[in-house]
Amino acid sequence: MPKQVLTNLFIAILWSFLQNDWSAITFLSGYIVGIVVIFILRKYLRDQFYLITILNVLKLFFIFLRELLSSSILVIRQVTRPKINITPGIFKLHTELEGDLEITLLALLLSLTPGSVVIEVSNDNKVFYMHAMDIPESKKSVLRSKQKFETAIKKVTRK
């Protein structure tokens, strides 16, 4: 992917140089020409077309924002009740992800959503031990979030 981005930037600069105009519009048109060239040559490249990876990163970001918003609403609902009726606890969460990057990304995304914290990751990186604010509700929402995050993380990190 970095080679594709650099190639695209090189094509945009070369385009501006050949047009003998160093304006932003000329550079942008050269960048678009570079995207088209790289898209046409994508079957000869080892990596996935880099715009697809960028779109997958954006999708992961928006999934995180949606999950953050929904879990924040859940926590606000719990905290603003006249009588706090929660059952905190620890549970296991199994994952299909592999590699340090994928495991770390999932742990961070799950910890950033309110109401749940990753306490520990097993030695084989297949099980998370998580603390939840309210086991019945939080466990269900964490399981839903995990599925969404795992799918999005796989699209970003794998070919």
Coordinates of C-alpha atoms in Angstrom, one line a residue:
M1 CA 0.0 0.0 0.0
P2 CA 2.7 2.6 0.8
K3 CA 4.2 2.0 -2.7
Q4 CA 0.9 2.7 -4.3
V5 CA 0.5 6.0 -2.4
L6 CA 4.0 7.1 -3.3
T7 CA 3.5 6.1 -6.9
N8 CA 0.2 8.0 -7.0
L9 CA 2.0 11.1 -5.5
F10 CA 4.8 10.8 -8.0
I11 CA 2.3 10.6 -10.9
A12 CA 0.6 13.7 -9.5
I13 CA 3.8 15.7 -9.2
L14 CA 4.9 14.5 -12.7
W15 CA 1.5 15.6 -14.1
S16 CA 2.0 19.0 -12.5
F17 CA 5.5 19.2 -13.9
L18 CA 4.4 18.3 -17.4
Q19 CA 1.5 20.7 -17.3
N20 CA 4.0 23.5 -16.2
D21 CA 1.4 24.6 -13.7
W22 CA 1.8 24.2 -9.9
S23 CA -1.7 24.9 -8.8
A24 CA -3.7 22.7 -6.5
I25 CA -6.2 21.9 -9.3
T26 CA -3.5 20.6 -11.5
F27 CA -2.0 18.5 -8.7
L28 CA -5.5 17.1 -7.9
S29 CA -6.2 16.2 -11.5
G30 CA -2.8 14.5 -11.6
Y31 CA -3.7 12.6 -8.4
I32 CA -6.9 11.5 -10.0
V33 CA -5.0 10.4 -13.1
G34 CA -2.7 8.5 -10.8
I35 CA -5.6 6.7 -9.1
V36 CA -6.9 5.7 -12.5
V37 CA -3.5 4.4 -13.6
I38 CA -3.0 2.4 -10.4
F39 CA -6.5 1.0 -10.6
I40 CA -5.9 -0.2 -14.2
L41 CA -2.6 -1.8 -13.1
R42 CA -4.0 -3.3 -9.9
K43 CA -3.9 -6.9 -11.1
Y44 CA -0.1 -6.6 -11.5
L45 CA 0.3 -5.3 -7.9
R46 CA 0.8 -7.6 -4.9
D47 CA -1.2 -5.5 -2.5
Q48 CA -4.9 -4.7 -2.5
F49 CA -5.8 -1.4 -4.2
Y50 CA -5.0 1.2 -1.5
L51 CA -8.3 3.2 -1.8
I52 CA -10.2 0.0 -0.7
T53 CA -8.0 -0.2 2.4
I54 CA -8.6 3.5 3.1
L55 CA -12.4 2.9 2.8
N56 CA -12.2 -0.1 5.1
V57 CA -10.4 2.0 7.7
L58 CA -13.1 4.7 7.4
K59 CA -15.8 2.0 7.9
L60 CA -14.0 0.7 11.0
F61 CA -13.9 4.3 12.4
F62 CA -17.6 4.8 11.8
I63 CA -18.4 1.4 13.3
F64 CA -16.4 2.5 16.4
L65 CA -18.3 5.8 16.6
R66 CA -21.6 4.1 16.3
E67 CA -20.7 1.5 19.0
L68 CA -19.3 4.3 21.2
L69 CA -22.5 6.3 21.0
S70 CA -24.8 3.3 21.7
S71 CA -22.7 2.1 24.6
S72 CA -22.5 5.6 26.0
I73 CA -26.3 5.9 25.9
L74 CA -26.4 2.5 27.8
V75 CA -24.1 3.8 30.5
I76 CA -25.9 7.1 30.8
R77 CA -29.2 5.2 31.2
Q78 CA -27.7 3.1 33.9
V79 CA -26.2 6.0 35.8
T80 CA -29.2 8.3 35.6
R81 CA -31.6 5.8 37.1
P82 CA -32.8 6.8 40.6
K83 CA -31.5 3.5 41.9
I84 CA -28.4 2.0 40.3
N85 CA -29.2 -1.6 39.6
I86 CA -26.1 -3.1 38.0
T87 CA -24.4 -6.5 38.2
P88 CA -20.7 -5.9 37.5
G89 CA -18.6 -9.0 36.6
I90 CA -15.9 -10.6 34.6
F91 CA -16.5 -12.8 31.5
K92 CA -14.5 -14.5 28.8
L93 CA -14.6 -13.3 25.2
H94 CA -13.2 -15.6 22.5
T95 CA -11.8 -14.1 19.3
E96 CA -10.9 -15.3 15.9
L97 CA -8.3 -12.7 15.2
E98 CA -4.6 -13.5 14.9
G99 CA -1.5 -11.4 15.2
D100 CA -0.5 -8.7 17.6
L101 CA -1.9 -5.8 15.6
E102 CA -5.4 -7.3 15.3
I103 CA -5.6 -8.4 18.9
T104 CA -4.3 -5.0 20.2
L105 CA -6.8 -3.1 17.9
L106 CA -9.7 -5.2 19.1
A107 CA -8.7 -4.8 22.8
L108 CA -8.4 -1.1 22.4
L109 CA -11.7 -0.7 20.6
L110 CA -13.5 -2.8 23.2
S111 CA -11.9 -0.9 26.1
L112 CA -12.8 2.5 24.6
T113 CA -16.5 1.7 24.6
P114 CA -18.0 2.6 27.9
G115 CA -19.1 -0.1 30.3
S116 CA -16.4 -2.6 29.4
V117 CA -12.7 -3.0 30.0
V118 CA -10.3 -5.7 28.7
I119 CA -8.5 -6.9 31.8
E120 CA -6.2 -9.5 30.3
V121 CA -5.5 -11.4 27.1
S122 CA -4.7 -15.1 27.3
N123 CA -1.2 -16.4 26.3
D124 CA -2.5 -17.8 23.0
N125 CA -4.3 -14.5 22.2
K126 CA -7.6 -16.3 21.7
V127 CA -9.4 -15.2 24.9
F128 CA -10.1 -11.8 26.4
Y129 CA -11.0 -11.5 30.0
M130 CA -13.3 -8.5 30.3
H131 CA -14.9 -6.6 33.1
A132 CA -18.4 -5.3 32.4
M133 CA -20.4 -2.7 34.2
D134 CA -23.7 -4.7 34.0
I135 CA -23.2 -8.4 32.9
P136 CA -26.6 -9.1 31.3
E137 CA -26.7 -6.0 29.1
S138 CA -23.0 -5.2 28.7
K139 CA -22.1 -8.8 27.7
K140 CA -24.7 -8.8 24.9
S141 CA -23.6 -5.4 23.6
V142 CA -19.9 -6.4 23.8
L143 CA -20.5 -9.6 21.9
R144 CA -22.4 -7.6 19.2
S145 CA -19.5 -5.0 19.1
K146 CA -16.9 -7.8 18.9
Q147 CA -18.5 -9.3 15.9
K148 CA -18.7 -6.0 14.1
F149 CA -15.1 -5.0 15.1
E150 CA -13.7 -8.4 14.1
T151 CA -15.2 -8.2 10.6
A152 CA -14.0 -4.7 10.1
I153 CA -10.5 -5.4 11.5
K154 CA -10.1 -8.4 9.2
K155 CA -11.0 -6.2 6.2
V156 CA -8.4 -3.6 7.2
T157 CA -5.5 -5.9 8.1
R158 CA -5.9 -8.8 5.7
K159 CA -5.8 -8.9 1.9

